[in-house]
PDB file of C-alpha atoms and ligand atoms in Angstrom:
ATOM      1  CA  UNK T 790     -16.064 -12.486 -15.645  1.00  0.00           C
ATOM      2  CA  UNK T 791     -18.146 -10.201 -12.858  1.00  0.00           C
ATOM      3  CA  UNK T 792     -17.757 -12.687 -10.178  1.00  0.00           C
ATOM      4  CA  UNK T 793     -13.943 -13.285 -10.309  1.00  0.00           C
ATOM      5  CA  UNK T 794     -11.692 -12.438  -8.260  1.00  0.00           C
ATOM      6  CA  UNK T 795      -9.978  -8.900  -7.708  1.00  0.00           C
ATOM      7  CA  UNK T 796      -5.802  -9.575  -7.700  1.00  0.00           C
ATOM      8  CA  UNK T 797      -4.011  -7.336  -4.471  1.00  0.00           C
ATOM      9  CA  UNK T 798      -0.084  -7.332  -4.489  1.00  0.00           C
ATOM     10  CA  UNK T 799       2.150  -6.022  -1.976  1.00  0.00           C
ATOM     11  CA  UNK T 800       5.691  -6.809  -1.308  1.00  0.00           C
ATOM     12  CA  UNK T 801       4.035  -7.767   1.820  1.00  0.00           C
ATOM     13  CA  UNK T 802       1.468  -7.729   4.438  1.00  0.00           C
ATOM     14  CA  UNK T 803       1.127  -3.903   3.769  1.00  0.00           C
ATOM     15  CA  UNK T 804      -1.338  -3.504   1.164  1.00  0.00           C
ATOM     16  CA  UNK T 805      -3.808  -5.387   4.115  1.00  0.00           C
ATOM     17  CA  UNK T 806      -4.342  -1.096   4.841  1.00  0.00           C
ATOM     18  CA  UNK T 807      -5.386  -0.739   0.827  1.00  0.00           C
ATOM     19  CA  UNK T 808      -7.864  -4.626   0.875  1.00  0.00           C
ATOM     20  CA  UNK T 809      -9.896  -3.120   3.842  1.00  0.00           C
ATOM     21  CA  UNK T 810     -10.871   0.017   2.147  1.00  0.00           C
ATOM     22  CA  UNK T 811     -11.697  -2.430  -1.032  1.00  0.00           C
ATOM     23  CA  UNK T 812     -13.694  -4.827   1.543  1.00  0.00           C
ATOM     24  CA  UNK T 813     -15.813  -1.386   2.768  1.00  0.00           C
ATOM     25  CA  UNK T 814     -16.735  -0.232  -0.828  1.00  0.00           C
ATOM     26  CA  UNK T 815     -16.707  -3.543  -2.575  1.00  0.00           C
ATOM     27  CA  UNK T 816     -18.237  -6.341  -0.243  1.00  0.00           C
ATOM     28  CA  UNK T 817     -19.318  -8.492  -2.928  1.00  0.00           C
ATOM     29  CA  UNK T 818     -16.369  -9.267  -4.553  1.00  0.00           C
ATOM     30  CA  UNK T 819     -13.673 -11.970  -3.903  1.00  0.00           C
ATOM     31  CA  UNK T 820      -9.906 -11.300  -3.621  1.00  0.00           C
ATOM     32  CA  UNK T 821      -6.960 -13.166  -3.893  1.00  0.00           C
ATOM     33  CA  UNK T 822      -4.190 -11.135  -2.350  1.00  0.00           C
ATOM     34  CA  UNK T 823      -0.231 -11.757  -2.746  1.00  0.00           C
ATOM     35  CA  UNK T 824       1.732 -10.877  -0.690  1.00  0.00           C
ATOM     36  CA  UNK T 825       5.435 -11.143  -1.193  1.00  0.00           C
ATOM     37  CA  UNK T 826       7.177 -10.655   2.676  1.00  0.00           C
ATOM     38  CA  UNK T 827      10.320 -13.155   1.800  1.00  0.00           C
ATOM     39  CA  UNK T 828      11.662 -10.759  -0.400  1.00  0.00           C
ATOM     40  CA  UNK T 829       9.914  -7.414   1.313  1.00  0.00           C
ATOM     41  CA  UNK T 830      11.132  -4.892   1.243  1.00  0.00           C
ATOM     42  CA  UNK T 831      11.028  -3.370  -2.036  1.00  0.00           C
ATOM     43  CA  UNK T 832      11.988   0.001  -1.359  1.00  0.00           C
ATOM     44  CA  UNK T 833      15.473  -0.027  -0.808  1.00  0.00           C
ATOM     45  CA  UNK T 834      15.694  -2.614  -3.749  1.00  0.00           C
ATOM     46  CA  UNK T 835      17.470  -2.191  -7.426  1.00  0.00           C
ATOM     47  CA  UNK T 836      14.463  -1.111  -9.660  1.00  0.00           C
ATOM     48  CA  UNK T 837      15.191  -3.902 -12.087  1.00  0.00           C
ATOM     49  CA  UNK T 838      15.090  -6.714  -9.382  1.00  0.00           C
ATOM     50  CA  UNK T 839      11.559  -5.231  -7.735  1.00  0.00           C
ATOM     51  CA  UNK T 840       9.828  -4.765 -10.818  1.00  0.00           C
ATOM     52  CA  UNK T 841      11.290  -9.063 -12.272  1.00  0.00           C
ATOM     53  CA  UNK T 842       9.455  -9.702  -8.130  1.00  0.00           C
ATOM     54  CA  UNK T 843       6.817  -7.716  -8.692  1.00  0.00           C
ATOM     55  CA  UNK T 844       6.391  -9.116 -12.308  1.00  0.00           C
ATOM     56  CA  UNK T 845       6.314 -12.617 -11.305  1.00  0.00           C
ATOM     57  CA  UNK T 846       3.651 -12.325  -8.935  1.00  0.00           C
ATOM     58  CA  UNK T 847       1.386 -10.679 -11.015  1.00  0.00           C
ATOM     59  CA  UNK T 848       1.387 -13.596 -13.451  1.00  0.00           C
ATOM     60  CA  UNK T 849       0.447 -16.025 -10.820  1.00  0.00           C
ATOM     61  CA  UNK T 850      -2.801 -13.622  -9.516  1.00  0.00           C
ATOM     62  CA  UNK T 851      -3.824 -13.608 -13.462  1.00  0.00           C
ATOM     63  CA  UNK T 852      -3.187 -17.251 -13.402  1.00  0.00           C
ATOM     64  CA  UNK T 853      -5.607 -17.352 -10.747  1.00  0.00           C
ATOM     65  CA  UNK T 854      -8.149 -15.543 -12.728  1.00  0.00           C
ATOM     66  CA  UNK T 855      -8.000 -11.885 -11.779  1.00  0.00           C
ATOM     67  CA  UNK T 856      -9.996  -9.524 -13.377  1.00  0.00           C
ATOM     68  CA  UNK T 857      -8.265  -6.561 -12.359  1.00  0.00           C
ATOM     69  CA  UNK T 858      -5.286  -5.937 -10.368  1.00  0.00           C
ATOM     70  CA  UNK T 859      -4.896  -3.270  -7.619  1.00  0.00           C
ATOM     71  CA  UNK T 860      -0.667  -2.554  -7.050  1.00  0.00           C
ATOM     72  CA  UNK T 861      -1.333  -1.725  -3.227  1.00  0.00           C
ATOM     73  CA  UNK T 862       2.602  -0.520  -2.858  1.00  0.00           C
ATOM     74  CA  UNK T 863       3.848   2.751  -3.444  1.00  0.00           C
ATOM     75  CA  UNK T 864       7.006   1.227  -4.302  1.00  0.00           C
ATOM     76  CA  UNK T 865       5.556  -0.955  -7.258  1.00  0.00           C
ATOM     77  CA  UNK T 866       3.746   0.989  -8.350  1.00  0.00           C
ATOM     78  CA  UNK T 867       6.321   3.846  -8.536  1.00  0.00           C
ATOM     79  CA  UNK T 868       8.687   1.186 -10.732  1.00  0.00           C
ATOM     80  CA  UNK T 869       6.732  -0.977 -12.771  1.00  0.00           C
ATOM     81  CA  UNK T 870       3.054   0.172 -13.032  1.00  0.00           C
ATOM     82  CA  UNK T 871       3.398   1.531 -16.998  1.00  0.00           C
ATOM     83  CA  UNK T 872       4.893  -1.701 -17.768  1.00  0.00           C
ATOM     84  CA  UNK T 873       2.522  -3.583 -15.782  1.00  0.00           C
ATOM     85  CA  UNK T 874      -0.344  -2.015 -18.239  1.00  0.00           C
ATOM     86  CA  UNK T 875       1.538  -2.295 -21.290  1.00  0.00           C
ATOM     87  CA  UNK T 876       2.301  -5.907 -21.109  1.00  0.00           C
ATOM     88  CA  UNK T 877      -1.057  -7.096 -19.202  1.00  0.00           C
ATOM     89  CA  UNK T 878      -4.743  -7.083 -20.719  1.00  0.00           C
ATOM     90  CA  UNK T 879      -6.547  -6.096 -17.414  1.00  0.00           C
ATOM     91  CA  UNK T 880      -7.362  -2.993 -15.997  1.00  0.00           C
ATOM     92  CA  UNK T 881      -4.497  -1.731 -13.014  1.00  0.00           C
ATOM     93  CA  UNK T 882      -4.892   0.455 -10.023  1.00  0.00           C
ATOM     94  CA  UNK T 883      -1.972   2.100  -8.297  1.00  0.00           C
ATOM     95  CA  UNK T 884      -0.925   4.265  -5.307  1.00  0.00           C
ATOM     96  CA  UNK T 885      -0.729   7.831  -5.694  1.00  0.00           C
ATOM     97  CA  UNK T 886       1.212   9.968  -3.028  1.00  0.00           C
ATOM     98  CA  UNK T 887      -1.919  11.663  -1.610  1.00  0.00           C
ATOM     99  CA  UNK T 888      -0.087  15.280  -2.245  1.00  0.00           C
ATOM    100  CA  UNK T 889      -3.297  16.983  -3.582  1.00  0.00           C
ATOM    101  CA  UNK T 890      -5.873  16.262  -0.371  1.00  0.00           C
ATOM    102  CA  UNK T 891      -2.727  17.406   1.822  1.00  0.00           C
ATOM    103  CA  UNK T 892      -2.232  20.604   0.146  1.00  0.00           C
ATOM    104  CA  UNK T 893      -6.276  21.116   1.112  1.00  0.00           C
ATOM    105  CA  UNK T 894      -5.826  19.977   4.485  1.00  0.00           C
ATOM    106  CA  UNK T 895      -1.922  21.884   5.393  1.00  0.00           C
ATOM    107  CA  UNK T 896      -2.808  25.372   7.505  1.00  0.00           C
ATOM    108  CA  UNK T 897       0.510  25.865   7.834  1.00  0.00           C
ATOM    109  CA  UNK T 898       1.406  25.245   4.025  1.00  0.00           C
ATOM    110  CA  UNK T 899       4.076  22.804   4.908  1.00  0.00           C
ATOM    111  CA  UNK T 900       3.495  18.986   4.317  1.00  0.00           C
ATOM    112  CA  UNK T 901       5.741  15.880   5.105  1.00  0.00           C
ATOM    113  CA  UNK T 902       5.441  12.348   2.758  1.00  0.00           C
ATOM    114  CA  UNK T 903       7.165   9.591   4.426  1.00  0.00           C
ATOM    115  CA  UNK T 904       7.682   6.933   1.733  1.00  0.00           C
ATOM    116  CA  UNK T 905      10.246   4.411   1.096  1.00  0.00           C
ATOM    117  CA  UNK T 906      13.441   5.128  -1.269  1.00  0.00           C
ATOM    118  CA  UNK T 907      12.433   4.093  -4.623  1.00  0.00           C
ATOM    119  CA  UNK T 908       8.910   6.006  -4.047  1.00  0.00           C
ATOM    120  CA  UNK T 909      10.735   9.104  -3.552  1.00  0.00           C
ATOM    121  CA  UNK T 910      12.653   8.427  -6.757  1.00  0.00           C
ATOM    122  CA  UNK T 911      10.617   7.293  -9.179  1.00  0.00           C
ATOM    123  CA  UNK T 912       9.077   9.502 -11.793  1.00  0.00           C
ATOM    124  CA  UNK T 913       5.837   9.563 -10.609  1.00  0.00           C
ATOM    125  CA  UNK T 914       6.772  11.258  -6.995  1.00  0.00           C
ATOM    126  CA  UNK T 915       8.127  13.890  -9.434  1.00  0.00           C
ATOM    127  CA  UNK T 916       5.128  14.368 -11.262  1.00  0.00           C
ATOM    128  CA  UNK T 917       2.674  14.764  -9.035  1.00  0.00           C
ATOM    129  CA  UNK T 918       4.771  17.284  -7.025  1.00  0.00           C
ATOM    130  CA  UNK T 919       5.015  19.646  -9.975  1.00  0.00           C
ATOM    131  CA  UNK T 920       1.431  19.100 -10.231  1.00  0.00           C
ATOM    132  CA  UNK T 921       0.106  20.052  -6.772  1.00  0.00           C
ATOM    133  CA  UNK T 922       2.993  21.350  -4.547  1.00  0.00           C
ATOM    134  CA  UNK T 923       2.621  24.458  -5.554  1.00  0.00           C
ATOM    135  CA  UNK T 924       2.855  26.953  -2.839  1.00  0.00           C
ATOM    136  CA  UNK T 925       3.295  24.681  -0.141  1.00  0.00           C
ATOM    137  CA  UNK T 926       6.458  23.235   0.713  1.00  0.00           C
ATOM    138  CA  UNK T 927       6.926  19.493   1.143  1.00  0.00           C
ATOM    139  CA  UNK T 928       9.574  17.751   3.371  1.00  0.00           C
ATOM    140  CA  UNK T 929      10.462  14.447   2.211  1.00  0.00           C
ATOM    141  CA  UNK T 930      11.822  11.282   4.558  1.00  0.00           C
ATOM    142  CA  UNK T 931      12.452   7.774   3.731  1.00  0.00           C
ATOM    143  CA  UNK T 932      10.979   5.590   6.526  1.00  0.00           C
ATOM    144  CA  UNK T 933      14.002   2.692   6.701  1.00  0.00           C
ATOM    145  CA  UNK T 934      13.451   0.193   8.692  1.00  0.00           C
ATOM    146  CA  UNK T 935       9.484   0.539   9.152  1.00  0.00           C
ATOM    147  CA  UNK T 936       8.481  -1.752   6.626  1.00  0.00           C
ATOM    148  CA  UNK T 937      10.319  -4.671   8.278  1.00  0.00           C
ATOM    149  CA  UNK T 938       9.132  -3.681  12.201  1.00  0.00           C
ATOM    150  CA  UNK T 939       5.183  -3.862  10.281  1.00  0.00           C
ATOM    151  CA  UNK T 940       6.168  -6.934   8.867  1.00  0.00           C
ATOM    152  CA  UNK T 941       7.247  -8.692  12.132  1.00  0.00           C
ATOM    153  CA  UNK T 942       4.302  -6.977  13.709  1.00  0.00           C
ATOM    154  CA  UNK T 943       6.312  -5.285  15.886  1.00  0.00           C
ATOM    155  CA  UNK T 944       4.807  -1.598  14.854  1.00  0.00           C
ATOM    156  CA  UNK T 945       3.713  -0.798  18.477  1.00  0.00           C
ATOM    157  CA  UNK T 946       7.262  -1.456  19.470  1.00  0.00           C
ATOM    158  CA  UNK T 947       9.597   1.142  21.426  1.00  0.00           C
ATOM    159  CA  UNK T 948      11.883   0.567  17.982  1.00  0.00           C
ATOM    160  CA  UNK T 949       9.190   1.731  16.038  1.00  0.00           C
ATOM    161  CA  UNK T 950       8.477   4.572  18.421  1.00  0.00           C
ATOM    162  CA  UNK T 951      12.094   5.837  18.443  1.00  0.00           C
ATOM    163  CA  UNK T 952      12.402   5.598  14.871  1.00  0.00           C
ATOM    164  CA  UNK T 953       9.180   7.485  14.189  1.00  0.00           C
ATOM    165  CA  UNK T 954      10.436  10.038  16.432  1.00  0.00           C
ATOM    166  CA  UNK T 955      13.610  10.295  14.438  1.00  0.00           C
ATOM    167  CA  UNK T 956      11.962  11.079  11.285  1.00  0.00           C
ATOM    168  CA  UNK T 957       8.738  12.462  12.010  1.00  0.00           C
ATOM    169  CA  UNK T 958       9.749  15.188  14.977  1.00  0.00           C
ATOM    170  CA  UNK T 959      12.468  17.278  13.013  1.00  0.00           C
ATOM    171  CA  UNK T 960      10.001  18.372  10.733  1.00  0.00           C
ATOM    172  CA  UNK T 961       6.721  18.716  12.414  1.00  0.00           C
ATOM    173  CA  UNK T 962       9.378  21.192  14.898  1.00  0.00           C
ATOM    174  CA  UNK T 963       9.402  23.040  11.289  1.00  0.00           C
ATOM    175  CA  UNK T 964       5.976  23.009  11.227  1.00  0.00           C
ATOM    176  CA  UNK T 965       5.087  20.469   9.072  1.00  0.00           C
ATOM    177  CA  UNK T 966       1.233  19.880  10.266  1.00  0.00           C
ATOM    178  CA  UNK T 967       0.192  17.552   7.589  1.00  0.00           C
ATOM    179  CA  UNK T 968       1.572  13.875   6.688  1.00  0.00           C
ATOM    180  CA  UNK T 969       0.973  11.682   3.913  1.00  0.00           C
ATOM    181  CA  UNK T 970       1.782   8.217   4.498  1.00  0.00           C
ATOM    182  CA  UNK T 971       3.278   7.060   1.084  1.00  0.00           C
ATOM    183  CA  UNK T 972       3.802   3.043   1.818  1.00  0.00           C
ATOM    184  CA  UNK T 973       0.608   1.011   2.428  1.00  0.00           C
ATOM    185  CA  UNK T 974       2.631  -0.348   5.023  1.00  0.00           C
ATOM    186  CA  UNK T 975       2.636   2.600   7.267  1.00  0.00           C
ATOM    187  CA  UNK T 976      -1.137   2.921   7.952  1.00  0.00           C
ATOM    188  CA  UNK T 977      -0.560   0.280  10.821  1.00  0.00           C
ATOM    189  CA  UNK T 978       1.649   3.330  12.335  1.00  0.00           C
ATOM    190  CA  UNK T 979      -1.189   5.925  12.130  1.00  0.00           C
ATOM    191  CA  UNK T 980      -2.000   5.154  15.672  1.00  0.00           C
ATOM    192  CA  UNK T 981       2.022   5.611  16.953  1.00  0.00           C
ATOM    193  CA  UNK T 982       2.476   8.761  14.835  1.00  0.00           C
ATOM    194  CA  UNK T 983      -0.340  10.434  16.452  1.00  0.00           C
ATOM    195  CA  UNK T 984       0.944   9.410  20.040  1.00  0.00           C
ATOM    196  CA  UNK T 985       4.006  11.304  19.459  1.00  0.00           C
ATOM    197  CA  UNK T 986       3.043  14.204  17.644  1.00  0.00           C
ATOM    198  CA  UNK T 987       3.409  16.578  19.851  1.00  0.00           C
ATOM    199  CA  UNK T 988       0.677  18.713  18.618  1.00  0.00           C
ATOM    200  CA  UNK T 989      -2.201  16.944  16.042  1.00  0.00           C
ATOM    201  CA  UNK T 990      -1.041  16.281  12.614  1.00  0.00           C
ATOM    202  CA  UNK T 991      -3.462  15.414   9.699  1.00  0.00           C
ATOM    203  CA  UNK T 992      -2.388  11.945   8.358  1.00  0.00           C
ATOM    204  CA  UNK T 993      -3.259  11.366   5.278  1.00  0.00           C
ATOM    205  CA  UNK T 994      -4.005   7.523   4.011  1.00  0.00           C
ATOM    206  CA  UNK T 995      -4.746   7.118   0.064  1.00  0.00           C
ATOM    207  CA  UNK T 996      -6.312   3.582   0.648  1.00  0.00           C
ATOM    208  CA  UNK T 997      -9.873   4.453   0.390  1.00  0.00           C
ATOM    209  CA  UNK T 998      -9.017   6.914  -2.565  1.00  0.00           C
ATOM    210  CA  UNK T 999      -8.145   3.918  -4.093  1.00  0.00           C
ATOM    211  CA  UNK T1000     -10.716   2.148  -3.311  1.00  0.00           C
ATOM    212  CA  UNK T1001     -13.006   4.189  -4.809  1.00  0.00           C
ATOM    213  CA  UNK T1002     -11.259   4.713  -7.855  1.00  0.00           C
ATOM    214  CA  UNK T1003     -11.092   0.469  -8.117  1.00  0.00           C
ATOM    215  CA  UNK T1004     -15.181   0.969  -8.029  1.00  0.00           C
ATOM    216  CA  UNK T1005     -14.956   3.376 -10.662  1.00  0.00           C
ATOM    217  CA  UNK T1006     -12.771   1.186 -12.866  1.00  0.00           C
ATOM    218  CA  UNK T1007     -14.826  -1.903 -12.008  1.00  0.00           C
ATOM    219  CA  UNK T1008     -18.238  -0.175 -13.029  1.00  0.00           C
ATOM    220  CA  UNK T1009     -16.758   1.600 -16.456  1.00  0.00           C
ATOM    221  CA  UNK T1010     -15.329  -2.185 -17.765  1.00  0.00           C
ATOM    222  CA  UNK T1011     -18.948  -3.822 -16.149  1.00  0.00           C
ATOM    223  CA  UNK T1012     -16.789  -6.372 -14.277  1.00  0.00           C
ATOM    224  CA  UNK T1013     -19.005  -5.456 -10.670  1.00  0.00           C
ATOM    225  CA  UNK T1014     -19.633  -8.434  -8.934  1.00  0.00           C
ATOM    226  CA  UNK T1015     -23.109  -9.196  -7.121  1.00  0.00           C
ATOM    227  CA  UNK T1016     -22.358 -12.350  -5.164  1.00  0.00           C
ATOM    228  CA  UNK T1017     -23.852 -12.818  -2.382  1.00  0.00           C
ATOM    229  CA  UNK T1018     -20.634 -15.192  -1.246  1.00  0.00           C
ATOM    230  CA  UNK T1019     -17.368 -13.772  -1.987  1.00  0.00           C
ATOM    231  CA  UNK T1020     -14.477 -15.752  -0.977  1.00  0.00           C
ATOM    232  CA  UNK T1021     -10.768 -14.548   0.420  1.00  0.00           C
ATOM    233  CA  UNK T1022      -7.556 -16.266  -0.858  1.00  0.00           C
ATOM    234  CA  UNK T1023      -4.186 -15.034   0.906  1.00  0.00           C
ATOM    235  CA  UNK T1024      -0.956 -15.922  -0.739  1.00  0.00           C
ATOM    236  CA  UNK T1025       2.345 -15.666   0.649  1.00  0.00           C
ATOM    237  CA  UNK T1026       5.946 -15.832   0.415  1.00  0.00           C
ATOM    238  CA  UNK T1027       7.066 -15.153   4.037  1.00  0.00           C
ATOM    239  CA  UNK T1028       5.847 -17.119   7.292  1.00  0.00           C
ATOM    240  CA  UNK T1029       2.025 -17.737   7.002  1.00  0.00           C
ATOM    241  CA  UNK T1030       2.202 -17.128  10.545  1.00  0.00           C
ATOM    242  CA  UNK T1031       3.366 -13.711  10.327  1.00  0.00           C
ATOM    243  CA  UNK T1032       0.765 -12.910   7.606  1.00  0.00           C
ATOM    244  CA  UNK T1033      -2.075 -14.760   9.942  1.00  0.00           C
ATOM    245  CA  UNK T1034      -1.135 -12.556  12.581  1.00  0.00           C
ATOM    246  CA  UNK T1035      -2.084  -9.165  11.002  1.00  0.00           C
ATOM    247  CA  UNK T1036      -5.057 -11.220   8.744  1.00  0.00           C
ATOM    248  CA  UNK T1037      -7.356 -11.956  11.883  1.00  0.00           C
ATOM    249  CA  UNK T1038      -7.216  -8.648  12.677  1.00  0.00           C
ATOM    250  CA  UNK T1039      -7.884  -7.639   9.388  1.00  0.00           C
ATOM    251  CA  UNK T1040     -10.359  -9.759   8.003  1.00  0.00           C
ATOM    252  CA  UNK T1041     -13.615 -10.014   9.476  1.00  0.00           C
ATOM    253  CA  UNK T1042     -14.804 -13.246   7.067  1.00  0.00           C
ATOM    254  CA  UNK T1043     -13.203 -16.341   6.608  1.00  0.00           C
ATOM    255  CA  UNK T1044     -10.308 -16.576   4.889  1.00  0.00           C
ATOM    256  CA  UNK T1045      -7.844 -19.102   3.007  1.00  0.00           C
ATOM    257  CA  UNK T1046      -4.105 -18.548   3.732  1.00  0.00           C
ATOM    258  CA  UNK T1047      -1.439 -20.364   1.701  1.00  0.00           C
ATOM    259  CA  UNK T1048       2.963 -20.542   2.213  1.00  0.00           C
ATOM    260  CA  UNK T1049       4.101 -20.122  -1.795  1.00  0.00           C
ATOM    261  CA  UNK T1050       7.492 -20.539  -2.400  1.00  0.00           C
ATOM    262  CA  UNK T1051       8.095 -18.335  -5.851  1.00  0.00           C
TER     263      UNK T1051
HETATM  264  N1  LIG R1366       3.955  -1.410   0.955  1.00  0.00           N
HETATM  265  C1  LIG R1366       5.077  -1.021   0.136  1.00  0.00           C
HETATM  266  C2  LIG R1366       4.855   0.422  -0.354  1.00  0.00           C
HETATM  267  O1  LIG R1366       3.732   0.885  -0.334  1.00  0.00           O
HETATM  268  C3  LIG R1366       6.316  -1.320   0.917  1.00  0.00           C
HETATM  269  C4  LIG R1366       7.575  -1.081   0.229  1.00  0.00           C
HETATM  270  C5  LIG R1366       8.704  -1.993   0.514  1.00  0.00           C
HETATM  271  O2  LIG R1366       8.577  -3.195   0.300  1.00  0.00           O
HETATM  272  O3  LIG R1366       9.751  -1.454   0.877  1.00  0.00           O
HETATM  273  O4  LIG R1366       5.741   1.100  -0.813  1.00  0.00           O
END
């Protein structure tokens, strides 16, 4: 059971952010990864038809062997995660919104979260700002239309630009100095959204949060690998030559990619 593989869904090519953090703390262990770019995105999706996507994939990665399953989307993880661990016997990690290290890191005690639609309203979001919002105030904005520029690996582009200056300048005017990304998608941004800040922000990326926290899990259910050889499997829905794109400059080991029409 140690040596097989840990399952990584996205709705797409995002969760690559989330499966390098895993790579840093967890070399030994093999992945399979799924991601699911005909039908991304998720966020803007009824709940009931992106949890039945979400659902279906995660039977194929336990079909595959999976030991435990990391949900690296926000959006997934905001919809179907309880279910997810109610209906499957393997441990599952999710995404947080990284409110709590912002709240640490804000000087100015006002933080933004850019996440997709169904992030914002899910019950989770809610939760956790109850939990740690207190005394700071937090401006939320929906990122539409980033997901799909990441996906086509056009997140350098002027469009991205222009729409990251849309929804990113109005409140750092209000002086928002603190950002938590809150789609694994958006870490590919990090680079534009510091360009055009005019003065520096903190971004804040949960993906190695998680990563540790898939160590933790991994180590209190004994299912740590210590292969010497782990292997890569990538899995997707979209064009393999989309995913391939952002994979080479992901992965720094060989890798199998694989078209699935599900
Ligand atoms: N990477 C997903 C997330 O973290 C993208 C959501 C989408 O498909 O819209 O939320």
């Amino acid at each position: 059971m140690q040596n097989t593989p840990i399952g990584i869904f996205d709705s797409g090519v995002g969760g690559l952010s989330v499966l390098k953090e895993i790579r840093k703390s967890l070399p030994n262990e093999s992945i399979v990864y799924f991601a699911d770019s005909a039908n991304c995105p998720y966020g803007s999706k009824v709940e009931a038809q992106a949890q039945a996507l979400a659902r279906e994939k995660i039977e194929f990665l336990l079909e595959q062997g999976c030991k435990l399953i990391v949900i690296a989307c926000n959006t997934v993880t905001a919809v179907a995660i309880d279910e997810f661990r109610s209906v499957f016997g393997v441990p599952f990690i999710g995404m947080e919104p990284a409110l709590k290290p912002a709240t640490f890191q804000t000087k100015t005690g006002k933080i933004g979260v850019l996440a997709t639609e169904n992030t914002f309203n899910g019950r989770l979001f809610k939760q956790t700002l109850e939990k740690y919002a207190n005394g700071v105030e937090v401006f939320v904005q929906p990122g539409f239309g980033l997901v799909e520029l990441v996906e086509k690996g056009e997140h350098k582009s002027k469009k991205a630009r222009r729409l990251l200056e849309k929804y990113l300048l109005p409140m750092i005017e209000q002086g928002v100095d603190t950002l938590v990304l809150g789609c694994t998608h958006y870490p590919f941004l990090k680079e534009m959204i510091e360009k055009i800040a005019p003065q520096p922000i903190a971004v804040i990326d949960p993906s190695s949060a998680v990563a540790a926290q898939t160590k933790r899990i991994l180590c209190e259910f004994n299912l740590c690998s210590e292969q010497n050889n782990p292997t890569f499997s990538f899995y997707t829905t979209g064009e393999k030559i989309n995913a391939d794109r952002i994979l080479s400059q992901t992965m720094n080991h060989p890798y199998h990619l694989k078209q699935i029409k599900r």
